[in-house]
Short mmCIF file of C-alpha atoms and ligand atoms in Angstrom, two decimals:
data_model
loop_
_atom_site.label_atom_id
_atom_site.label_comp_id
_atom_site.label_asym_id
_atom_site.label_seq_id
_atom_site.Cartn_x
_atom_site.Cartn_y
_atom_site.Cartn_z
CA UNK A 7 255.83 59.30 172.24
CA UNK A 8 257.59 60.98 169.36
CA UNK A 9 257.44 57.92 167.10
CA UNK A 10 253.71 57.66 167.59
CA UNK A 11 253.17 61.36 166.98
CA UNK A 12 255.74 61.53 164.22
CA UNK A 13 253.95 58.82 162.26
CA UNK A 14 250.62 60.48 162.91
CA UNK A 15 252.02 63.82 161.71
CA UNK A 16 252.96 62.16 158.42
CA UNK A 17 249.55 60.52 158.12
CA UNK A 18 247.99 63.98 158.49
CA UNK A 19 249.12 64.54 154.90
CA UNK A 20 247.19 61.54 153.64
CA UNK A 21 246.99 57.76 153.90
CA UNK A 22 250.22 55.76 153.69
CA UNK A 23 251.52 52.22 153.85
CA UNK A 24 253.71 51.15 156.76
CA UNK A 25 256.84 50.84 154.61
CA UNK A 26 256.31 54.28 153.10
CA UNK A 27 255.82 55.75 156.54
CA UNK A 28 259.09 54.32 157.74
CA UNK A 29 261.05 55.75 154.83
CA UNK A 30 259.36 59.13 155.07
CA UNK A 31 259.97 59.36 158.81
CA UNK A 32 263.66 58.53 158.51
CA UNK A 33 264.27 60.81 155.58
CA UNK A 34 262.50 63.79 156.99
CA UNK A 35 264.16 63.58 160.37
CA UNK A 36 267.57 63.13 158.79
CA UNK A 37 267.92 59.66 160.31
CA UNK A 38 267.87 61.11 163.84
CA UNK A 39 265.74 58.25 164.97
CA UNK A 40 266.08 55.10 162.86
CA UNK A 41 263.02 52.85 162.79
CA UNK A 42 262.54 49.29 161.63
CA UNK A 43 259.42 48.20 159.81
CA UNK A 44 258.38 46.01 162.74
CA UNK A 45 258.33 49.06 165.04
CA UNK A 46 256.21 50.93 162.55
CA UNK A 47 253.61 48.16 162.34
CA UNK A 48 253.55 47.67 166.11
CA UNK A 49 253.02 51.40 166.55
CA UNK A 50 250.30 51.48 163.88
CA UNK A 51 248.60 48.56 165.63
CA UNK A 52 248.58 50.43 168.93
CA UNK A 53 247.36 53.62 167.30
CA UNK A 54 244.55 51.66 165.66
CA UNK A 55 243.64 50.08 168.98
CA UNK A 56 243.55 53.56 170.55
CA UNK A 57 241.27 54.84 167.80
CA UNK A 58 243.81 57.33 166.45
CA UNK A 59 244.35 55.71 163.02
CA UNK A 60 242.27 53.35 160.90
CA UNK A 61 242.72 51.28 157.79
CA UNK A 62 242.05 53.36 154.72
CA UNK A 63 240.58 50.41 152.84
CA UNK A 64 241.00 46.72 152.21
CA UNK A 65 244.53 45.38 151.60
CA UNK A 66 245.88 45.92 148.08
CA UNK A 67 246.64 42.91 145.82
CA UNK A 68 250.04 42.54 147.48
CA UNK A 69 248.39 42.45 150.88
CA UNK A 70 249.57 45.87 152.06
CA UNK A 71 247.35 47.99 154.23
CA UNK A 72 247.15 51.75 153.92
CA UNK A 73 246.44 53.73 157.11
CA UNK A 74 244.85 57.10 157.70
CA UNK A 75 244.14 59.34 160.71
CA UNK A 76 240.81 59.33 162.50
CA UNK A 77 239.36 62.63 163.75
CA UNK A 78 240.78 61.87 167.18
CA UNK A 79 244.17 61.24 165.59
CA UNK A 80 244.01 64.52 163.73
CA UNK A 81 243.17 66.34 166.96
CA UNK A 82 246.12 64.68 168.71
CA UNK A 83 248.49 65.88 165.99
CA UNK A 84 247.15 69.44 166.17
CA UNK A 85 247.67 69.38 169.92
CA UNK A 86 251.23 68.15 169.47
CA UNK A 87 252.11 71.10 167.24
CA UNK A 88 250.57 73.49 169.73
CA UNK A 89 252.25 72.26 172.91
CA UNK A 90 255.94 72.41 173.81
CA UNK A 91 258.05 69.33 174.30
CA UNK A 92 258.49 68.67 177.99
CA UNK A 93 262.22 68.35 178.52
CA UNK A 94 261.87 66.48 181.78
CA UNK A 95 259.79 63.58 180.60
CA UNK A 96 260.68 63.04 176.96
CA UNK A 97 263.72 61.72 175.17
CA UNK A 98 266.24 64.33 174.11
CA UNK A 99 265.69 64.03 170.40
CA UNK A 100 261.96 64.55 170.40
CA UNK A 101 262.29 68.26 169.77
CA UNK A 102 264.61 67.73 166.82
CA UNK A 103 262.22 65.24 165.28
CA UNK A 104 259.28 67.47 165.91
CA UNK A 105 260.84 70.49 164.21
CA UNK A 106 262.11 68.46 161.29
CA UNK A 107 258.61 67.14 160.74
CA UNK A 108 257.04 70.54 161.27
CA UNK A 109 259.18 71.90 158.44
CA UNK A 110 258.23 69.13 156.03
CA UNK A 111 254.56 68.54 156.87
CA UNK A 112 252.28 70.98 155.12
CA UNK A 113 250.19 73.52 156.96
CA UNK A 114 252.27 73.68 160.14
CA UNK A 115 253.30 77.11 161.49
CA UNK A 116 256.91 76.23 162.26
CA UNK A 117 257.73 79.66 163.71
CA UNK A 118 255.06 79.28 166.30
CA UNK A 119 256.16 75.74 167.12
CA UNK A 120 259.65 77.13 167.73
CA UNK A 121 258.41 80.11 169.76
CA UNK A 122 256.17 77.95 171.96
CA UNK A 123 259.10 75.68 172.63
CA UNK A 124 261.45 78.54 173.40
CA UNK A 125 259.07 80.03 175.94
CA UNK A 126 258.64 76.65 177.61
CA UNK A 127 262.37 75.99 177.69
CA UNK A 128 263.05 79.45 179.12
CA UNK A 129 260.54 78.76 181.83
CA UNK A 130 262.38 75.54 182.59
CA UNK A 131 265.67 77.41 182.54
CA UNK A 132 264.31 79.96 184.97
CA UNK A 133 263.12 77.23 187.34
CA UNK A 134 266.54 75.62 187.24
CA UNK A 135 268.17 79.00 187.86
CA UNK A 136 266.07 79.57 190.95
CA UNK A 137 267.13 76.20 192.29
CA UNK A 138 270.69 77.16 191.49
CA UNK A 139 270.33 80.43 193.35
CA UNK A 140 269.36 78.45 196.44
CA UNK A 141 272.21 76.03 195.92
CA UNK A 142 274.70 78.88 195.70
CA UNK A 143 273.32 80.36 198.90
CA UNK A 144 273.58 76.99 200.63
CA UNK A 145 277.19 76.61 199.59
CA UNK A 146 277.89 80.06 200.92
CA UNK A 147 279.16 81.43 197.63
CA UNK A 148 276.94 84.32 198.63
CA UNK A 149 277.33 87.91 197.64
CA UNK A 150 277.81 90.47 200.37
CA UNK A 151 277.79 90.02 204.10
CA UNK A 152 274.18 89.09 204.26
CA UNK A 153 274.67 85.92 202.27
CA UNK A 154 272.20 83.14 202.80
CA UNK A 155 270.28 84.29 205.83
CA UNK A 156 268.28 87.17 204.49
CA UNK A 157 266.88 85.67 201.33
CA UNK A 158 264.01 83.98 203.09
CA UNK A 159 264.39 80.82 201.06
CA UNK A 160 268.02 79.87 201.46
CA UNK A 161 268.49 79.93 205.20
CA UNK A 162 265.61 77.86 206.46
CA UNK A 163 267.61 74.69 206.90
CA UNK A 164 266.07 72.80 204.00
CA UNK A 165 269.43 72.47 202.30
CA UNK A 166 270.90 70.60 205.27
CA UNK A 167 274.37 72.06 205.42
CA UNK A 168 275.88 68.86 206.75
CA UNK A 169 277.45 67.82 203.47
CA UNK A 170 279.12 70.51 201.36
CA UNK A 171 280.27 67.96 198.79
CA UNK A 172 276.71 66.96 198.13
CA UNK A 173 275.66 70.58 197.79
CA UNK A 174 278.42 71.14 195.30
CA UNK A 175 277.52 68.02 193.34
CA UNK A 176 273.91 69.15 193.24
CA UNK A 177 274.98 72.54 191.97
CA UNK A 178 276.99 70.93 189.18
CA UNK A 179 274.09 68.73 188.17
CA UNK A 180 271.82 71.77 188.02
CA UNK A 181 274.34 73.65 185.94
CA UNK A 182 274.56 70.78 183.50
CA UNK A 183 270.81 71.00 182.98
CA UNK A 184 271.07 74.77 182.69
CA UNK A 185 273.68 74.56 179.95
CA UNK A 186 271.70 72.07 177.92
CA UNK A 187 268.50 74.09 178.24
CA UNK A 188 270.48 77.13 177.12
CA UNK A 189 271.83 75.23 174.13
CA UNK A 190 268.28 74.35 173.21
CA UNK A 191 267.21 77.99 173.31
CA UNK A 192 270.19 78.99 171.19
CA UNK A 193 269.35 76.34 168.68
CA UNK A 194 265.74 77.55 168.58
CA UNK A 195 266.93 81.14 168.02
CA UNK A 196 268.99 79.82 165.17
CA UNK A 197 266.07 77.86 163.75
CA UNK A 198 263.99 81.01 163.78
CA UNK A 199 266.63 82.98 161.90
CA UNK A 200 267.13 80.16 159.44
CA UNK A 201 263.41 79.87 158.77
CA UNK A 202 263.16 83.61 158.24
CA UNK A 203 266.05 83.46 155.78
CA UNK A 204 264.32 80.65 153.94
CA UNK A 205 261.23 82.84 153.67
CA UNK A 206 259.23 80.71 156.07
CA UNK A 207 257.45 83.47 157.93
CA UNK A 208 254.32 82.38 159.80
CA UNK A 209 251.96 81.20 157.08
CA UNK A 210 250.75 77.79 156.11
CA UNK A 211 253.06 75.94 153.79
CA UNK A 212 251.63 75.15 150.39
CA UNK A 213 249.63 71.98 150.24
CA UNK A 214 251.68 69.18 148.92
CA UNK A 215 250.86 65.95 147.19
CA UNK A 216 248.85 63.48 149.16
CA UNK A 217 250.65 60.29 149.74
CA UNK A 218 247.76 57.91 149.34
CA UNK A 219 249.64 55.81 146.87
CA UNK A 220 253.05 56.10 148.39
CA UNK A 221 254.79 52.82 147.96
CA UNK A 222 258.28 54.04 147.43
CA UNK A 223 260.27 56.77 148.98
CA UNK A 224 258.37 59.87 149.83
CA UNK A 225 260.22 62.65 148.10
CA UNK A 226 262.07 64.97 150.40
CA UNK A 227 262.21 68.65 149.63
CA UNK A 228 265.91 69.40 149.21
CA UNK A 229 266.07 72.94 150.65
CA UNK A 230 264.21 71.97 153.79
CA UNK A 231 266.29 68.90 154.29
CA UNK A 232 269.39 70.96 153.85
CA UNK A 233 268.31 73.43 156.50
CA UNK A 234 267.62 70.64 158.97
CA UNK A 235 271.10 69.31 158.46
CA UNK A 236 272.83 72.64 158.92
CA UNK A 237 270.85 73.61 161.99
CA UNK A 238 271.31 70.18 163.50
CA UNK A 239 275.05 70.56 163.52
CA UNK A 240 275.05 73.96 165.18
CA UNK A 241 276.53 74.07 168.71
CA UNK B 4 254.90 92.13 194.57
CA UNK B 5 251.67 94.00 194.23
CA UNK B 6 252.59 97.56 193.33
CA UNK B 7 253.53 98.25 189.72
CA UNK B 8 256.65 100.42 189.65
CA UNK B 9 256.74 100.70 185.89
CA UNK B 10 253.71 100.66 183.61
CA UNK B 11 253.81 100.86 179.83
CA UNK B 12 250.40 101.29 178.23
CA UNK B 13 250.02 100.69 174.52
CA UNK B 14 253.37 102.29 173.79
CA UNK B 15 254.42 102.93 170.20
CA UNK B 16 257.59 104.61 169.04
CA UNK B 17 258.16 105.51 165.42
CA UNK B 18 261.46 106.89 164.19
CA UNK B 19 261.28 109.12 161.13
CA UNK B 20 258.24 109.75 158.97
CA UNK B 21 256.67 108.73 155.69
CA UNK B 22 258.57 106.16 153.68
CA UNK B 23 261.46 106.32 156.12
CA UNK B 24 259.33 105.59 159.19
CA UNK B 25 260.66 102.79 161.38
CA UNK B 26 258.12 101.38 163.80
CA UNK B 27 260.47 100.42 166.60
CA UNK B 28 257.63 99.70 169.05
CA UNK B 29 254.03 98.95 168.20
CA UNK B 30 251.44 98.90 170.97
CA UNK B 31 253.58 97.46 173.75
CA UNK B 32 252.04 97.10 177.21
CA UNK B 33 254.07 95.91 180.17
CA UNK B 34 254.13 96.16 183.95
CA UNK B 35 257.05 95.66 186.27
CA UNK B 36 256.08 95.11 189.90
CA UNK B 37 257.94 95.99 193.04
CA UNK B 38 260.64 93.37 193.61
CA UNK B 39 260.29 92.03 190.11
CA UNK B 40 263.03 91.52 187.54
CA UNK B 41 261.76 91.31 183.96
CA UNK B 42 263.98 90.32 181.05
CA UNK B 43 263.40 91.41 177.46
CA UNK B 44 264.66 89.19 174.67
CA UNK B 45 264.34 89.39 170.93
CA UNK B 46 266.29 89.52 167.69
CA UNK B 47 268.49 92.47 166.86
CA UNK B 48 266.38 95.46 165.83
CA UNK B 49 263.24 94.16 167.53
CA UNK B 50 262.98 97.27 169.71
CA UNK B 51 264.52 96.19 173.01
CA UNK B 52 266.68 99.26 173.58
CA UNK B 53 263.88 101.53 172.43
CA UNK B 54 261.61 99.91 175.00
CA UNK B 55 264.16 100.48 177.74
CA UNK B 56 264.78 104.08 176.76
CA UNK B 57 261.07 104.89 176.70
CA UNK B 58 260.54 103.15 180.03
CA UNK B 59 263.42 105.09 181.58
CA UNK B 60 262.40 108.47 180.21
CA UNK B 61 265.40 108.80 177.87
CA UNK B 62 263.08 108.69 174.89
CA UNK B 63 259.42 109.61 174.51
CA UNK B 64 256.78 107.37 172.99
CA UNK B 65 255.04 108.47 169.80
CA UNK B 66 251.80 107.30 171.40
CA UNK B 67 250.86 105.51 174.59
CA UNK B 68 252.07 106.12 178.11
CA UNK B 69 255.00 105.29 180.38
CA UNK B 70 254.40 105.61 184.11
CA UNK B 71 257.02 105.28 186.85
CA UNK B 72 255.87 105.11 190.49
CA UNK B 73 252.55 106.53 189.36
CA UNK B 74 254.11 109.48 187.54
CA UNK B 75 253.24 109.79 183.86
CA UNK B 76 256.60 110.56 182.28
CA UNK B 77 254.90 112.18 179.30
CA UNK B 78 253.35 114.85 181.54
CA UNK B 79 256.74 116.09 182.72
CA UNK B 80 258.85 118.87 181.33
CA UNK B 81 262.53 118.25 180.63
CA UNK B 82 263.64 119.50 184.04
CA UNK B 83 261.13 117.49 186.02
CA UNK B 84 261.87 114.44 183.94
CA UNK B 85 265.57 114.76 184.72
CA UNK B 86 264.72 114.93 188.40
CA UNK B 87 262.52 111.83 188.26
CA UNK B 88 265.29 109.99 186.49
CA UNK B 89 267.83 111.08 189.08
CA UNK B 90 265.68 110.03 192.00
CA UNK B 91 263.94 106.95 190.78
CA UNK B 92 265.57 105.39 187.77
CA UNK B 93 269.07 103.99 187.27
CA UNK B 94 270.65 102.86 184.02
CA UNK B 95 273.27 100.21 183.41
CA UNK B 96 274.60 99.96 179.87
CA UNK B 97 276.79 97.47 178.12
CA UNK B 98 279.95 99.43 178.90
CA UNK B 99 281.22 102.93 179.66
CA UNK B 100 279.18 102.94 182.79
CA UNK B 101 281.54 104.47 185.30
CA UNK B 102 283.33 107.78 185.20
CA UNK B 103 287.05 106.96 184.95
CA UNK B 104 288.31 109.82 187.10
CA UNK B 105 286.13 108.86 190.09
CA UNK B 106 286.56 105.97 192.53
CA UNK B 107 283.85 103.33 192.87
CA UNK B 108 282.43 105.04 195.94
CA UNK B 109 282.48 108.44 194.22
CA UNK B 110 280.78 106.99 191.16
CA UNK B 111 278.05 105.43 193.27
CA UNK B 112 277.64 108.61 195.31
CA UNK B 113 277.45 110.84 192.28
CA UNK B 114 273.68 110.67 191.68
CA UNK B 115 273.12 111.57 195.32
CA UNK B 116 275.43 114.55 195.11
CA UNK B 117 273.77 115.68 191.89
CA UNK B 118 270.56 115.53 193.81
CA UNK B 119 271.91 117.92 196.41
CA UNK B 120 273.25 115.57 199.08
CA UNK B 121 276.46 116.65 200.81
CA UNK B 122 279.51 114.82 199.45
CA UNK B 123 280.42 113.18 202.76
CA UNK B 124 276.92 111.85 203.29
CA UNK B 125 276.72 110.74 199.68
CA UNK B 126 280.02 108.88 200.02
CA UNK B 127 278.79 107.15 203.19
CA UNK B 128 275.59 106.06 201.47
CA UNK B 129 277.63 104.86 198.54
CA UNK B 130 279.85 102.73 200.73
CA UNK B 131 276.82 101.17 202.29
CA UNK B 132 275.35 100.40 198.86
CA UNK B 133 278.62 98.74 197.83
CA UNK B 134 278.79 96.86 201.09
CA UNK B 135 275.34 95.34 200.65
CA UNK B 136 276.42 93.92 197.32
CA UNK B 137 279.69 92.51 198.64
CA UNK B 138 281.70 95.17 196.87
CA UNK B 139 283.13 96.98 199.90
CA UNK B 140 286.70 96.13 198.88
CA UNK B 141 286.30 98.05 195.67
CA UNK B 142 285.16 101.33 197.21
CA UNK B 143 288.42 103.22 196.69
CA UNK B 144 289.39 101.73 193.34
CA UNK B 145 289.23 103.53 190.04
CA UNK B 146 287.39 101.84 187.18
CA UNK B 147 290.56 101.04 185.25
CA UNK B 148 291.70 98.97 188.22
CA UNK B 149 288.58 96.82 188.21
CA UNK B 150 287.52 93.91 186.02
CA UNK B 151 284.60 94.40 183.64
CA UNK B 152 282.33 92.37 185.90
CA UNK B 153 283.32 94.39 188.96
CA UNK B 154 282.63 97.63 187.09
CA UNK B 155 279.21 96.41 186.10
CA UNK B 156 278.36 95.41 189.65
CA UNK B 157 279.44 98.85 190.87
CA UNK B 158 277.25 100.30 188.11
CA UNK B 159 274.29 98.36 189.51
CA UNK B 160 275.04 99.73 192.98
CA UNK B 161 275.04 103.23 191.48
CA UNK B 162 271.86 102.61 189.52
CA UNK B 163 270.09 101.67 192.74
CA UNK B 164 271.60 104.02 195.28
CA UNK B 165 269.53 106.36 197.45
CA UNK B 166 265.84 106.48 196.68
CA UNK B 167 266.10 104.78 193.29
CA UNK B 168 264.19 101.56 193.05
CA UNK B 169 264.05 100.95 189.31
CA UNK B 170 266.98 99.86 187.20
CA UNK B 171 267.14 99.62 183.40
CA UNK B 172 269.94 97.39 182.21
CA UNK B 173 270.73 97.14 178.50
CA UNK B 174 272.97 94.15 177.80
CA UNK B 175 274.91 94.69 181.04
CA UNK B 176 276.72 91.38 180.52
CA UNK B 177 277.46 91.97 176.86
CA UNK B 178 281.23 92.27 177.09
CA UNK B 179 281.74 89.77 179.90
CA UNK B 180 282.58 86.07 180.00
CA UNK B 181 279.95 83.65 181.27
CA UNK B 182 280.96 83.43 184.93
CA UNK B 183 281.50 87.16 185.30
CA UNK B 184 278.23 87.84 183.52
CA UNK B 185 276.54 85.61 186.00
CA UNK B 186 277.93 87.53 188.98
CA UNK B 187 276.38 90.67 187.55
CA UNK B 188 273.02 88.92 187.25
CA UNK B 189 273.22 87.61 190.79
CA UNK B 190 273.77 91.11 192.07
CA UNK B 191 270.82 92.41 190.10
CA UNK B 192 268.69 89.50 191.27
CA UNK B 193 269.64 90.19 194.86
CA UNK B 194 268.68 93.84 194.67
CA UNK B 195 265.30 92.84 193.27
CA UNK B 196 264.84 90.23 195.99
CA UNK B 197 265.46 93.11 198.40
CA UNK B 198 262.65 95.14 196.83
CA UNK B 199 264.05 96.95 193.78
CA UNK B 200 262.61 96.45 190.30
CA UNK B 201 264.50 95.79 187.12
CA UNK B 202 264.06 95.71 183.37
CA UNK B 203 266.88 93.82 181.71
CA UNK B 204 267.69 93.44 178.03
CA UNK B 205 269.81 90.43 177.19
CA UNK B 206 270.58 88.04 174.34
CA UNK B 207 271.60 85.27 176.70
CA UNK B 208 268.91 82.83 177.78
CA UNK B 209 270.99 81.77 180.76
CA UNK B 210 271.06 85.36 181.97
CA UNK B 211 267.41 86.02 181.21
CA UNK B 212 266.67 82.98 183.37
CA UNK B 213 267.57 85.00 186.49
CA UNK B 214 264.50 87.15 185.84
CA UNK B 215 261.03 86.42 187.16
CA UNK B 216 259.58 86.80 183.72
CA UNK B 217 260.86 86.92 180.16
CA UNK B 218 259.13 89.01 177.49
CA UNK B 219 259.84 88.33 173.81
CA UNK B 220 259.85 91.19 171.34
CA UNK B 221 259.75 90.77 167.61
CA UNK B 222 259.38 93.64 165.15
CA UNK B 223 258.33 95.96 167.97
CA UNK B 224 255.57 93.70 169.28
CA UNK B 225 255.47 91.52 172.40
CA UNK B 226 254.96 88.06 170.93
CA UNK B 227 255.20 85.92 174.04
CA UNK B 228 256.01 85.87 177.74
CA UNK B 229 256.98 83.13 180.17
CA UNK B 230 254.58 84.37 182.85
CA UNK B 231 255.61 84.56 186.50
CA UNK B 232 257.37 81.72 188.24
CA UNK B 233 255.96 79.29 190.70
CA UNK B 234 257.31 79.02 194.21
CA UNK B 235 260.65 77.25 194.59
CA UNK B 236 259.00 74.62 196.76
CA UNK B 237 257.04 73.34 193.76
CA UNK B 238 260.16 73.27 191.65
CA UNK B 239 261.95 70.72 193.77
CA UNK B 240 259.34 68.11 192.91
CA UNK B 241 260.19 68.38 189.24
CA UNK B 242 263.89 69.03 189.58
CA UNK B 243 266.41 66.66 188.06
CA UNK B 244 266.89 63.61 190.27
CA UNK B 245 268.96 64.59 193.24
N1 ATP C 309 267.27 107.15 166.32
C1 ATP C 309 266.78 106.28 165.43
N2 ATP C 309 266.40 106.65 164.20
C2 ATP C 309 265.87 105.78 163.32
N3 ATP C 309 265.68 104.48 163.59
C3 ATP C 309 266.03 104.03 164.80
C4 ATP C 309 266.62 104.89 165.79
N4 ATP C 309 266.85 104.15 166.89
C5 ATP C 309 266.47 102.89 166.61
N5 ATP C 309 265.97 102.81 165.35
C6 ATP C 309 265.42 101.60 164.71
O1 ATP C 309 264.43 101.06 165.54
C7 ATP C 309 264.48 99.64 165.52
C8 ATP C 309 264.66 99.10 166.92
O2 ATP C 309 265.93 99.47 167.41
P1 ATP C 309 266.45 99.03 168.84
O3 ATP C 309 267.77 99.71 169.06
O4 ATP C 309 265.40 99.26 169.85
O5 ATP C 309 266.68 97.45 168.63
P2 ATP C 309 267.29 96.38 169.63
O6 ATP C 309 266.25 95.32 169.82
O7 ATP C 309 267.82 97.04 170.85
O8 ATP C 309 268.48 95.76 168.77
P3 ATP C 309 269.93 95.21 169.25
O9 ATP C 309 269.70 93.84 169.80
O10 ATP C 309 270.72 95.16 167.97
O11 ATP C 309 270.49 96.17 170.24
C9 ATP C 309 265.62 99.28 164.58
O12 ATP C 309 265.07 98.99 163.33
C10 ATP C 309 266.46 100.52 164.55
O13 ATP C 309 267.14 100.64 163.31
MG1 MG C 310 269.79 97.29 171.67
#
């Protein structure tokens, strides 16, 4: 999903050739998700089939085709910026890619992308914590004498106390998810601070060149790239 | 979870005047229901402590209203306000919560005694409050003989002893390691599951996740909230593969 949307996010800036798209994608996401040209063309083909991109004109003398977003494609990109990444159903790196692109693509309110994500991740973290609370009750690591049987949710037999090892394993799995969700929130806090330091308070970034004629490398803005690299390495 | 215990209506709090004015809170509205634990997160200086102090009657809003159990705190004189605080609101701070020369049970019983209860009765109530939270063993210990986490859990018992049903906790896990911090949160969670209400300020997402709802403050404004949780039964469907 992120490759599709990542390419579309770049096309939102203007038409591009497949090769240019590949380079821009890799550079702006700091190589988080390497692509080969074949993947790019396959993806463009599917996007075209789905009516999200279209050819910007006839092939140039060297036979290269430039692509641009359709209205439906533009709407899909807008929606992507607005909605949080779902941690359960998407690959781990999607959020990193999304924020890296949000910083480099013009007109995206990066602060609000980060805030939306943080709220969603905290919700996820809370859900995991409630499951953990039940797991703790089931294991009997309860607090006070009234342990598991007065909570209303822990003592109804759903946890099947037959196998304490399984309960413990389940608890550990939950805690693993809790720690990684927490790391994500901490990273997002850090992103917010970093953006504020870089003077990227909520306002549209200045419009940048349109890449209609991009054949070579799409230039990468050094300060933004630098901030992606430093935040990416933060624990 | 239908009765609001704490209501903030369009609360603003400005420190200083003129060029020196700091707008610590700007038009904040918030409700905490019976049995609900609400966490407040936000960058340093965003107004979290100010919010807590206004909600608990330690500070007065410049405009807007703070209501606890239906009582408008702004309508009370200093003496009445102190009484409302003693009877209804408990505070837990980052540290220095307990009085060093009193045992755990005496610390917990103190608000009851201050409110006119006889020492023996107060002590008995205190022991019960400690017992409920699994802290019975600590009743006769002095604070300096308890770990930081144990002190904080005793502080929660004290904050919610007697008729008090509303606890304000400002970074109560600040000085604790992760596991100990979690024990404190479990205790707070448990008291809310039993019907108390809590407003908790924390920097730690993993601790805020024990709350029913997280509110984000930035520059004195509520910028986002997680909303209330769904029932645990729905969660299992989406939980990590078991
Ligand atoms: N008594 C005061 N006089 C003047 N300004 C104050 C006073 N108390 C707080 N402030 C200011 O109000 C703003 C909010 O402070 P507050 O203590 O509520 O922040 P906070 O979110 O609790 O921060 P932290 O996470 O660092 O504890 C800050 O800018 C602070 O400097
Ligand atoms: Mg504070």
